[in-house]
């Protein structure tokens, strides 16, 4: 979802991408010429990951997702834009941990076995990763609400709210509280609410809303994986960081 959503904006040639190419000294004309190529590679990798999931693709998404997210603050946008996109690189990172990590170069290009046994220590690492990533993506979006990002205010106005600033303040406080709960006290019922909230609010984009929603698949995926892992964690008290001995 992340690769395909992001790649679609390359094909569409999203104007704001020019700012990110400019970080590398690439001019507007060249940026527009490069966008479809970047988008095409993203989409190809997304499709390949769906049908032939390999660690190499997940590893690239960790790097690529982090770099493209960091280009936002690097181009003058708030730092919250970077951490709000933690799902883009955090979800594939959790997948790499879950698959046992990378032990050799050859393993990079082997298909990940979904039926492989996962030991308690690995599960603990995945669980902690999901909590941290979930914290960042909720905290980042809450932060953007509190500083009243123009795009978010426009979304609330388009939905018919008479006071978008107040809505942004409420949403920001809610999301920051949600982020802290995910990090320190994740409860399955609350995490489910946060999944619905995140998936629903990402549909408010007035333009290209479908692609915006798809691109943020890592956000929903992270929270969904956390919700699923909470069930496994609660039924398996031998996981190291949950046992009484630790």
Coordinates of C-alpha atoms in Angstrom, one line a residue:
X1 CA 0.0 0.0 0.0
X2 CA 2.8 2.4 0.9
X3 CA 4.8 1.7 -2.3
X4 CA 1.7 1.9 -4.6
X5 CA 0.2 5.0 -3.0
X6 CA 3.5 6.8 -3.0
X7 CA 4.2 5.7 -6.5
X8 CA 0.9 6.9 -7.8
X9 CA 1.8 10.4 -6.8
X10 CA 4.9 10.1 -8.9
X11 CA 2.9 9.1 -11.9
X12 CA 0.4 12.0 -11.2
X13 CA 3.4 14.3 -10.7
X14 CA 2.4 15.9 -7.5
X15 CA 3.6 19.5 -7.4
X16 CA 4.9 19.5 -3.8
X17 CA 7.4 16.8 -4.7
X18 CA 9.4 19.6 -6.5
X19 CA 10.3 20.9 -3.0
X20 CA 11.7 17.5 -2.1
X21 CA 13.8 17.2 -5.3
X22 CA 15.0 20.7 -4.6
X23 CA 16.7 19.4 -1.4
X24 CA 19.1 17.6 -3.7
X25 CA 19.5 20.6 -6.0
X26 CA 17.2 19.2 -8.7
X27 CA 15.2 21.9 -10.5
X28 CA 11.5 21.9 -11.2
X29 CA 11.7 20.8 -14.8
X30 CA 14.0 17.8 -14.0
X31 CA 11.8 17.0 -11.0
X32 CA 8.7 16.6 -13.1
X33 CA 10.7 14.5 -15.6
X34 CA 11.9 12.2 -12.8
X35 CA 8.7 11.8 -10.9
X36 CA 7.1 9.2 -13.2
X37 CA 10.2 7.1 -13.0
X38 CA 10.3 7.2 -9.2
X39 CA 6.6 6.4 -9.1
X40 CA 7.0 3.5 -11.6
X41 CA 9.7 1.9 -9.5
X42 CA 7.7 2.3 -6.3
X43 CA 4.6 0.6 -7.9
X44 CA 6.7 -2.2 -9.3
X45 CA 8.3 -2.9 -5.9
X46 CA 4.8 -2.7 -4.3
X47 CA 3.4 -5.3 -6.6
X48 CA 6.5 -7.5 -6.3
X49 CA 6.3 -7.3 -2.5
X50 CA 2.6 -8.4 -2.6
X51 CA 3.3 -11.6 -4.7
X52 CA 7.0 -12.3 -3.8
X53 CA 7.7 -10.8 -0.4
X54 CA 11.5 -10.6 0.1
X55 CA 13.6 -9.0 2.9
X56 CA 15.4 -6.9 0.3
X57 CA 12.2 -5.0 -0.6
X58 CA 11.2 -4.6 3.0
X59 CA 14.7 -3.3 3.8
X60 CA 14.6 -0.8 0.9
X61 CA 11.2 0.4 2.1
X62 CA 12.7 1.1 5.6
X63 CA 15.4 3.2 4.0
X64 CA 13.3 4.8 1.3
X65 CA 10.4 5.4 3.6
X66 CA 12.6 7.1 6.1
X67 CA 14.4 9.2 3.5
X68 CA 11.3 10.4 1.7
X69 CA 9.6 11.2 5.1
X70 CA 12.7 13.2 6.2
X71 CA 12.7 15.3 3.0
X72 CA 9.6 17.1 4.4
X73 CA 11.4 18.7 7.4
X74 CA 14.5 19.0 5.2
X75 CA 12.5 21.2 2.8
X76 CA 11.1 23.4 5.5
X77 CA 8.0 21.6 6.7
X78 CA 7.5 20.8 10.5
X79 CA 9.4 17.9 11.9
X80 CA 6.1 16.4 12.9
X81 CA 5.6 15.5 9.2
X82 CA 8.5 13.1 9.5
X83 CA 7.4 11.2 12.6
X84 CA 3.7 11.2 11.4
X85 CA 5.0 8.9 8.6
X86 CA 6.7 6.5 10.9
X87 CA 4.3 3.8 9.6
X88 CA 5.9 4.0 6.1
X89 CA 9.3 2.7 7.4
X90 CA 8.2 1.2 10.8
X91 CA 5.8 -1.4 9.3
X92 CA 8.5 -3.0 7.0
X93 CA 10.9 -2.8 9.9
X94 CA 8.5 -4.8 12.1
X95 CA 8.1 -7.3 9.3
X96 CA 11.9 -7.7 9.0
X97 CA 12.1 -8.4 12.7
X98 CA 9.2 -10.8 12.6
X99 CA 10.9 -12.7 9.7
X100 CA 14.0 -13.2 11.8
X101 CA 16.1 -10.3 10.5
X102 CA 18.8 -10.6 7.9
X103 CA 21.5 -13.2 8.5
X104 CA 23.1 -13.3 5.1
X105 CA 23.1 -11.6 1.7
X106 CA 21.5 -14.6 0.0
X107 CA 18.6 -14.4 2.5
X108 CA 17.7 -10.9 1.3
X109 CA 16.3 -12.4 -1.9
X110 CA 14.6 -15.4 -0.5
X111 CA 10.8 -15.4 -0.2
X112 CA 9.8 -14.7 3.4
X113 CA 8.1 -17.8 4.9
X114 CA 4.8 -16.8 6.6
X115 CA 4.5 -20.1 8.3
X116 CA 7.9 -19.8 10.1
X117 CA 7.9 -20.3 13.8
X118 CA 8.5 -17.1 15.8
X119 CA 10.1 -17.4 19.2
X120 CA 9.1 -15.4 22.2
X121 CA 12.2 -13.1 22.1
X122 CA 11.5 -12.2 18.5
X123 CA 7.8 -11.6 19.2
X124 CA 8.8 -9.3 22.1
X125 CA 11.0 -7.2 19.7
X126 CA 8.2 -7.0 17.2
X127 CA 5.7 -5.9 19.8
X128 CA 8.0 -3.2 21.1
X129 CA 8.7 -2.0 17.6
X130 CA 5.0 -1.7 16.9
X131 CA 4.4 0.2 20.0
X132 CA 7.1 2.7 19.3
X133 CA 6.0 3.1 15.6
X134 CA 2.4 3.5 16.6
X135 CA 3.4 6.1 19.2
X136 CA 5.2 8.2 16.6
X137 CA 2.6 8.1 13.9
X138 CA -0.2 9.1 16.3
X139 CA 2.0 11.7 18.1
X140 CA 3.1 13.2 14.7
X141 CA -0.4 13.7 13.5
X142 CA -1.6 15.0 16.8
X143 CA 1.3 17.5 16.8
X144 CA 0.3 18.7 13.3
X145 CA -3.2 19.2 14.6
X146 CA -2.1 21.3 17.5
X147 CA 0.1 23.5 15.4
X148 CA -3.0 23.8 13.1
X149 CA -1.5 22.6 9.8
X150 CA -3.2 24.5 7.0
X151 CA -4.1 21.3 5.1
X152 CA -5.9 19.8 8.2
X153 CA -7.8 23.0 8.8
X154 CA -9.0 22.9 5.2
X155 CA -10.1 19.3 5.6
X156 CA -12.2 20.1 8.7
X157 CA -13.7 23.2 6.9
X158 CA -14.6 21.1 3.9
X159 CA -16.5 18.7 6.2
X160 CA -18.7 21.5 7.4
X161 CA -17.1 22.4 10.7
X162 CA -17.6 26.1 11.5
X163 CA -14.5 26.3 13.8
X164 CA -11.8 24.1 12.2
X165 CA -9.2 25.4 14.7
X166 CA -11.2 23.9 17.6
X167 CA -11.6 20.6 15.8
X168 CA -7.9 20.5 15.2
X169 CA -7.2 21.2 18.9
X170 CA -9.6 18.4 20.0
X171 CA -8.1 16.0 17.4
X172 CA -4.6 16.8 18.4
X173 CA -5.2 16.2 22.1
X174 CA -7.0 13.0 21.3
X175 CA -4.2 11.7 19.1
X176 CA -1.4 12.6 21.6
X177 CA -3.3 10.8 24.4
X178 CA -3.8 7.8 22.0
X179 CA 0.0 7.9 21.2
X180 CA 0.9 7.7 24.9
X181 CA -1.6 4.9 25.6
X182 CA -0.2 2.9 22.7
X183 CA 3.4 3.3 24.0
X184 CA 2.8 2.8 27.7
X185 CA -0.6 1.0 28.2
X186 CA -1.9 -0.6 24.9
X187 CA -5.3 -2.1 25.4
X188 CA -6.9 -4.1 22.5
X189 CA -10.3 -2.3 22.7
X190 CA -8.6 1.1 22.6
X191 CA -6.2 0.1 19.8
X192 CA -9.1 -1.0 17.7
X193 CA -10.7 2.5 18.2
X194 CA -7.4 4.1 17.1
X195 CA -7.3 1.9 14.0
X196 CA -10.8 3.0 13.0
X197 CA -9.9 6.6 13.8
X198 CA -6.7 6.6 11.8
X199 CA -8.3 4.9 8.8
X200 CA -11.3 7.2 8.8
X201 CA -9.5 10.5 9.3
X202 CA -7.1 9.7 6.4
X203 CA -10.1 9.8 4.1
X204 CA -10.6 13.5 4.5
X205 CA -8.1 14.7 1.9
X206 CA -10.0 16.9 -0.6
X207 CA -7.8 15.8 -3.5
X208 CA -6.5 12.3 -4.5
X209 CA -8.0 11.0 -1.2
X210 CA -7.8 7.4 -2.4
X211 CA -4.1 7.5 -3.1
X212 CA -3.5 9.4 0.2
X213 CA -5.3 6.7 2.1
X214 CA -3.5 3.9 0.3
X215 CA -0.1 5.5 0.9
X216 CA -0.7 5.5 4.6
X217 CA -1.2 1.7 4.7
X218 CA 1.8 1.4 7.0
X219 CA -0.1 3.4 9.7
X220 CA -3.1 1.1 9.7
X221 CA -0.9 -1.9 9.3
X222 CA 1.2 -1.0 12.3
X223 CA -1.9 -0.5 14.5
X224 CA -3.6 -3.6 13.2
X225 CA -0.5 -5.7 13.8
X226 CA -0.3 -4.2 17.4
X227 CA -3.9 -5.2 18.0
X228 CA -3.3 -8.7 16.7
X229 CA 0.0 -9.1 18.7
X230 CA -1.8 -8.0 21.9
X231 CA -4.0 -11.1 21.7
X232 CA -0.9 -13.3 21.3
X233 CA 1.0 -11.4 24.1
X234 CA -1.8 -11.7 26.6
X235 CA -2.1 -15.5 26.0
X236 CA 1.6 -16.2 26.1
X237 CA 3.1 -15.1 29.4
X238 CA 6.5 -16.5 28.5
X239 CA 7.4 -13.5 26.4
X240 CA 10.5 -12.1 28.1
X241 CA 9.5 -8.5 28.8
X242 CA 6.1 -9.6 30.1
X243 CA 7.1 -12.4 32.4
X244 CA 7.4 -11.7 36.1
X245 CA 11.1 -12.6 36.1
X246 CA 11.8 -9.6 33.8

